[in-house]
Amino acid sequence: MSETKGKEIKTGDVFAPRDREMHPKPYFPAYKSSIYRSPKKKLIMIPQSASELSGPVFGHDMFGNLDNDMIHNFARAGKSAIGERIIVHGKVYDELGRGVPKCLIEVWQANAGGRYRHVNEKYIAPLDPDFGGCARMLTDNEGHYQFTTIRPGPYPWPNGPNDWRPAHIHFSLFGHSFAQRLITQMYFEGDPLIPLCPIVKTINDNKAVQRLVSKLDMDSAKPMDSLAYRFDIVLRGANSTLFENRLEGN
Amino acid sequence: MTKKLSKKLIESASQTAGPYVHIGLTPNFTGIRKVYKEDLGKNLKPASGDVITISGFVHDGAGALVRDCLLEFTQADDNGKTRLAKVGSNGFSGFNRVPIDLKKGSYKLETIKPGRVKAPDGSPQAPHITVWIVARGVNIGLHTRIYFDDEMEANKVDPVLDLVPKARRSTLIAKSTGKNKYQLDFRLQGENETVFFDV
Ligand SMILES: [Fe+3]
């Protein structure tokens, strides 16, 4: 053994394995697109190194003023997107209940008529010339986020003979490490289409579905302006920290 | 050594990124150019290291090309360092986001050859790039890695490759196709299915 004094260096937080029972099954035939896009072989569990535990760092300077305002960030001068004006806000936690600061949140959605601005989009509902459909933001020091948008419309999609998506906003979350990376969808309290949706049904656990449903939040509504919905998100949390013995001076 | 804490909350469930993931993550690529100056995970300017290109296709279990997916890559710099510059700064962030080329149906990652990142026990892993694949029909993002076929000595002692059955390792190893050029396809299902990891 070396006689040099060892020094403990924190090399990263270690995540407990993902509880895949709380996540959708990859193969779910009622959601047709999953049939040929779901791996059949078991995932291989690997030890978490800096490759999994680190992640890109996002700075405030990359954001524009309207990045978190879908009502205006695509609109022509003096115009705004058509639809029910809403504020969506909440907090990003880790599994240990701590807020996740500086988490990159990117969201995208259909317009008020249920139509996406995309070349492959075939739905007959019209485009809104003042609505693009994307926004992004960083959580603050406590993990809070907020953006403004219009409530997206439900839309039909080619799956079963008459499948409709409940109104939803797609969420992409980038915490502090690649192991935390998550894409999910936010639904709206009281939407009767939620329990009918094959994509929602890929999640087996009803409580896990309910955690994706945002709640009307009258306390955060802006009178005579916007309703508000609250949506909290939980990312994986490090339940231990990996230390490495390094030689002094290294 | 590790210090243990207990879980209080449950991770939010994943949902598919759907067919329009690019509206959210690479809007300029889809033609929504008025919102962000540029898409994230582009225009990396590495200070040092060999510039390389990795390209290939993503296949589904029926043999069709997956065109509506988005690939994310993270990696160390050429010294094996993973704490890197901020995304959007002039430094090398190690983060790349790559959509499928709409005409060719293939992906192309331009980056630098990564150095060796330490395994949890302190031993060096072989040079690799971590990959995350999301798409319509993919209910939870798929994690995998890219290794290099001109690093066979390092690959032989890599602790992660060691966990992969020998017959499947080739699904993770990019083939050199010329100077600083590599090729690797991802197969979401079926024969030669890519090895995906639970990280
Ligand atoms: Fe959608």
Short mmCIF file of N, CA and C in Angstrom, two decimals, chain A residues 111-202:
data_model
loop_
_atom_site.label_atom_id
_atom_site.label_comp_id
_atom_site.label_asym_id
_atom_site.label_seq_id
_atom_site.Cartn_x
_atom_site.Cartn_y
_atom_site.Cartn_z
N ASN A 111 -51.65 23.04 -30.82
CA ASN A 111 -52.34 24.32 -30.59
C ASN A 111 -53.73 24.06 -30.01
N ALA A 112 -54.51 25.13 -29.85
CA ALA A 112 -55.81 25.01 -29.18
C ALA A 112 -56.75 24.08 -29.93
N GLY A 113 -56.54 23.91 -31.23
CA GLY A 113 -57.37 23.01 -32.02
C GLY A 113 -56.84 21.59 -32.07
N GLY A 114 -55.72 21.33 -31.42
CA GLY A 114 -55.17 19.98 -31.40
C GLY A 114 -54.23 19.69 -32.56
N ARG A 115 -53.72 20.73 -33.18
CA ARG A 115 -52.83 20.54 -34.34
C ARG A 115 -51.40 20.97 -34.02
N TYR A 116 -50.46 20.12 -34.42
CA TYR A 116 -49.04 20.44 -34.25
C TYR A 116 -48.50 21.16 -35.47
N ARG A 117 -47.51 21.99 -35.24
CA ARG A 117 -46.81 22.64 -36.35
C ARG A 117 -45.69 21.71 -36.81
N HIS A 118 -46.02 20.79 -37.74
CA HIS A 118 -45.04 19.79 -38.15
C HIS A 118 -45.39 19.28 -39.55
N VAL A 119 -44.39 19.01 -40.36
CA VAL A 119 -44.64 18.59 -41.75
C VAL A 119 -45.43 17.28 -41.83
N ASN A 120 -45.28 16.41 -40.84
CA ASN A 120 -45.99 15.12 -40.89
C ASN A 120 -47.41 15.19 -40.34
N GLU A 121 -47.79 16.34 -39.80
CA GLU A 121 -49.11 16.47 -39.16
C GLU A 121 -50.21 16.51 -40.22
N LYS A 122 -51.22 15.62 -40.06
CA LYS A 122 -52.26 15.51 -41.08
C LYS A 122 -53.65 15.95 -40.58
N TYR A 123 -53.76 16.32 -39.32
CA TYR A 123 -55.07 16.62 -38.75
C TYR A 123 -55.68 17.85 -39.44
N ILE A 124 -57.03 17.82 -39.66
CA ILE A 124 -57.71 18.89 -40.39
C ILE A 124 -57.82 20.19 -39.61
N ALA A 125 -57.63 20.17 -38.29
CA ALA A 125 -57.71 21.42 -37.53
C ALA A 125 -56.66 22.40 -38.07
N PRO A 126 -56.97 23.70 -38.08
CA PRO A 126 -56.03 24.65 -38.71
C PRO A 126 -54.83 24.98 -37.83
N LEU A 127 -53.77 25.40 -38.50
CA LEU A 127 -52.64 25.97 -37.78
C LEU A 127 -53.04 27.34 -37.25
N ASP A 128 -52.41 27.73 -36.16
CA ASP A 128 -52.55 29.09 -35.65
C ASP A 128 -51.28 29.83 -36.06
N PRO A 129 -51.41 30.88 -36.90
CA PRO A 129 -50.19 31.56 -37.37
C PRO A 129 -49.37 32.17 -36.23
N ASP A 130 -49.97 32.27 -35.05
CA ASP A 130 -49.27 32.90 -33.92
C ASP A 130 -48.83 31.89 -32.86
N PHE A 131 -48.83 30.61 -33.23
CA PHE A 131 -48.46 29.60 -32.25
C PHE A 131 -47.45 28.61 -32.83
N GLY A 132 -46.28 28.50 -32.19
CA GLY A 132 -45.24 27.56 -32.63
C GLY A 132 -45.36 26.23 -31.92
N GLY A 133 -45.40 26.26 -30.59
CA GLY A 133 -45.63 25.04 -29.83
C GLY A 133 -44.46 24.54 -29.01
N CYS A 134 -43.45 25.39 -28.76
CA CYS A 134 -42.37 24.96 -27.89
C CYS A 134 -41.97 26.06 -26.91
N ALA A 135 -41.46 25.63 -25.76
CA ALA A 135 -40.96 26.56 -24.75
C ALA A 135 -39.89 25.85 -23.95
N ARG A 136 -39.04 26.64 -23.29
CA ARG A 136 -38.00 26.03 -22.45
C ARG A 136 -37.63 26.97 -21.31
N MET A 137 -37.11 26.41 -20.26
CA MET A 137 -36.77 27.19 -19.07
C MET A 137 -35.86 26.36 -18.17
N LEU A 138 -35.23 27.05 -17.21
CA LEU A 138 -34.47 26.36 -16.17
C LEU A 138 -35.25 26.49 -14.87
N THR A 139 -35.19 25.48 -14.01
CA THR A 139 -35.78 25.64 -12.68
C THR A 139 -34.92 26.61 -11.87
N ASP A 140 -35.57 27.28 -10.90
CA ASP A 140 -34.82 28.22 -10.05
C ASP A 140 -34.05 27.46 -8.97
N ASN A 141 -33.52 28.19 -8.01
CA ASN A 141 -32.66 27.55 -7.00
C ASN A 141 -33.38 26.53 -6.12
N GLU A 142 -34.72 26.64 -6.05
CA GLU A 142 -35.48 25.66 -5.26
C GLU A 142 -36.09 24.55 -6.13
N GLY A 143 -35.99 24.70 -7.45
CA GLY A 143 -36.57 23.68 -8.33
C GLY A 143 -37.88 24.10 -8.97
N HIS A 144 -38.32 25.36 -8.74
CA HIS A 144 -39.58 25.82 -9.32
C HIS A 144 -39.42 26.21 -10.79
N TYR A 145 -40.51 26.03 -11.54
CA TYR A 145 -40.52 26.47 -12.94
C TYR A 145 -41.89 27.06 -13.24
N GLN A 146 -41.98 27.79 -14.32
CA GLN A 146 -43.27 28.35 -14.76
C GLN A 146 -43.20 28.72 -16.23
N PHE A 147 -44.28 28.45 -16.96
CA PHE A 147 -44.38 28.98 -18.32
C PHE A 147 -45.83 29.32 -18.62
N THR A 148 -46.00 30.13 -19.66
CA THR A 148 -47.36 30.48 -20.08
C THR A 148 -47.60 29.87 -21.45
N THR A 149 -48.85 29.46 -21.66
CA THR A 149 -49.20 28.86 -22.94
C THR A 149 -50.71 28.94 -23.12
N ILE A 150 -51.21 28.25 -24.14
CA ILE A 150 -52.66 28.08 -24.28
C ILE A 150 -52.93 26.59 -24.05
N ARG A 151 -54.12 26.30 -23.55
CA ARG A 151 -54.45 24.90 -23.31
C ARG A 151 -54.53 24.17 -24.66
N PRO A 152 -53.74 23.10 -24.83
CA PRO A 152 -53.76 22.38 -26.11
C PRO A 152 -55.06 21.63 -26.29
N GLY A 153 -55.49 21.45 -27.52
CA GLY A 153 -56.70 20.67 -27.80
C GLY A 153 -56.38 19.18 -27.83
N PRO A 154 -57.39 18.34 -27.55
CA PRO A 154 -57.22 16.90 -27.78
C PRO A 154 -57.14 16.67 -29.29
N TYR A 155 -56.58 15.55 -29.71
CA TYR A 155 -56.52 15.29 -31.15
C TYR A 155 -56.65 13.79 -31.43
N PRO A 156 -57.20 13.48 -32.62
CA PRO A 156 -57.29 12.08 -33.02
C PRO A 156 -55.95 11.62 -33.58
N TRP A 157 -55.67 10.33 -33.49
CA TRP A 157 -54.40 9.83 -34.04
C TRP A 157 -54.59 8.42 -34.58
N PRO A 158 -53.80 8.07 -35.58
CA PRO A 158 -53.96 6.77 -36.24
C PRO A 158 -53.37 5.65 -35.39
N ASN A 159 -54.21 4.99 -34.62
CA ASN A 159 -53.78 3.87 -33.78
C ASN A 159 -54.90 2.84 -33.85
N GLY A 160 -55.90 2.96 -32.98
CA GLY A 160 -57.12 2.19 -33.12
C GLY A 160 -58.04 2.92 -34.09
N PRO A 161 -59.28 2.42 -34.27
CA PRO A 161 -60.21 3.06 -35.23
C PRO A 161 -60.64 4.47 -34.80
N ASN A 162 -60.61 4.77 -33.50
CA ASN A 162 -61.09 6.09 -33.06
C ASN A 162 -60.39 6.50 -31.77
N ASP A 163 -59.06 6.59 -31.85
CA ASP A 163 -58.29 6.98 -30.66
C ASP A 163 -58.05 8.49 -30.65
N TRP A 164 -58.24 9.06 -29.49
CA TRP A 164 -58.00 10.49 -29.28
C TRP A 164 -57.06 10.67 -28.11
N ARG A 165 -56.08 11.56 -28.29
CA ARG A 165 -55.22 11.89 -27.16
C ARG A 165 -55.92 12.89 -26.26
N PRO A 166 -55.86 12.68 -24.94
CA PRO A 166 -56.31 13.73 -24.04
C PRO A 166 -55.43 14.98 -24.24
N ALA A 167 -55.92 16.14 -23.86
CA ALA A 167 -55.07 17.33 -23.92
C ALA A 167 -53.80 17.06 -23.11
N HIS A 168 -52.65 17.39 -23.68
CA HIS A 168 -51.40 17.10 -22.95
C HIS A 168 -50.29 18.03 -23.42
N ILE A 169 -49.32 18.19 -22.55
CA ILE A 169 -48.09 18.91 -22.89
C ILE A 169 -46.94 17.95 -22.68
N HIS A 170 -46.08 17.82 -23.71
CA HIS A 170 -44.90 16.96 -23.60
C HIS A 170 -43.83 17.69 -22.78
N PHE A 171 -43.20 16.98 -21.87
CA PHE A 171 -42.15 17.53 -21.01
C PHE A 171 -40.86 16.74 -21.18
N SER A 172 -39.76 17.44 -21.42
CA SER A 172 -38.44 16.82 -21.40
C SER A 172 -37.66 17.44 -20.25
N LEU A 173 -37.06 16.60 -19.42
CA LEU A 173 -36.34 17.09 -18.24
C LEU A 173 -34.90 16.63 -18.24
N PHE A 174 -34.01 17.59 -18.03
CA PHE A 174 -32.59 17.29 -17.94
C PHE A 174 -32.11 17.75 -16.58
N GLY A 175 -31.97 16.83 -15.66
CA GLY A 175 -31.46 17.16 -14.32
C GLY A 175 -29.95 17.32 -14.39
N HIS A 176 -29.27 16.77 -13.41
CA HIS A 176 -27.83 16.98 -13.34
C HIS A 176 -27.01 15.84 -13.90
N SER A 177 -27.69 14.76 -14.22
CA SER A 177 -26.92 13.63 -14.74
C SER A 177 -27.72 12.91 -15.82
N PHE A 178 -26.99 12.24 -16.70
CA PHE A 178 -27.64 11.54 -17.81
C PHE A 178 -28.56 10.43 -17.29
N ALA A 179 -28.27 9.91 -16.10
CA ALA A 179 -29.11 8.85 -15.52
C ALA A 179 -30.50 9.37 -15.15
N GLN A 180 -30.64 10.68 -14.99
CA GLN A 180 -31.94 11.26 -14.59
C GLN A 180 -32.81 11.64 -15.78
N ARG A 181 -32.29 11.52 -16.97
CA ARG A 181 -32.97 12.02 -18.17
C ARG A 181 -34.36 11.42 -18.25
N LEU A 182 -35.35 12.29 -18.52
CA LEU A 182 -36.74 11.82 -18.55
C LEU A 182 -37.56 12.62 -19.56
N ILE A 183 -38.40 11.92 -20.30
CA ILE A 183 -39.44 12.57 -21.11
C ILE A 183 -40.78 12.02 -20.66
N THR A 184 -41.74 12.92 -20.43
CA THR A 184 -43.05 12.48 -20.00
C THR A 184 -44.11 13.41 -20.59
N GLN A 185 -45.36 13.27 -20.14
CA GLN A 185 -46.44 14.13 -20.62
C GLN A 185 -47.27 14.57 -19.43
N MET A 186 -47.74 15.81 -19.51
CA MET A 186 -48.62 16.36 -18.48
C MET A 186 -50.05 16.36 -19.00
N TYR A 187 -50.99 15.87 -18.17
CA TYR A 187 -52.40 15.89 -18.54
C TYR A 187 -53.13 16.91 -17.69
N PHE A 188 -54.44 17.11 -17.96
CA PHE A 188 -55.21 18.13 -17.25
C PHE A 188 -56.31 17.49 -16.41
N GLU A 189 -56.38 17.92 -15.17
CA GLU A 189 -57.39 17.44 -14.23
C GLU A 189 -58.77 17.45 -14.88
N GLY A 190 -59.50 16.35 -14.72
CA GLY A 190 -60.89 16.29 -15.17
C GLY A 190 -61.08 15.93 -16.62
N ASP A 191 -60.00 15.68 -17.37
CA ASP A 191 -60.15 15.36 -18.80
C ASP A 191 -60.68 13.93 -18.95
N PRO A 192 -61.89 13.76 -19.51
CA PRO A 192 -62.47 12.41 -19.60
C PRO A 192 -61.74 11.50 -20.58
N LEU A 193 -60.84 12.06 -21.41
CA LEU A 193 -60.11 11.22 -22.37
C LEU A 193 -58.93 10.49 -21.74
N ILE A 194 -58.52 10.92 -20.54
CA ILE A 194 -57.32 10.33 -19.92
C ILE A 194 -57.44 8.81 -19.80
N PRO A 195 -58.51 8.30 -19.17
CA PRO A 195 -58.56 6.84 -18.98
C PRO A 195 -58.79 6.04 -20.26
N LEU A 196 -59.11 6.72 -21.37
CA LEU A 196 -59.35 6.00 -22.63
C LEU A 196 -58.09 5.88 -23.48
N CYS A 197 -57.04 6.58 -23.11
CA CYS A 197 -55.89 6.73 -24.02
C CYS A 197 -54.91 5.56 -23.92
N PRO A 198 -54.61 4.91 -25.06
CA PRO A 198 -53.67 3.79 -25.05
C PRO A 198 -52.26 4.19 -24.58
N ILE A 199 -51.87 5.44 -24.82
CA ILE A 199 -50.53 5.85 -24.37
C ILE A 199 -50.52 6.03 -22.85
N VAL A 200 -51.60 6.58 -22.30
CA VAL A 200 -51.71 6.65 -20.85
C VAL A 200 -51.71 5.24 -20.26
N LYS A 201 -52.43 4.34 -20.94
CA LYS A 201 -52.56 2.97 -20.41
C LYS A 201 -51.26 2.17 -20.44
N THR A 202 -50.24 2.66 -21.15
CA THR A 202 -48.95 1.96 -21.09
C THR A 202 -48.42 1.95 -19.66
#
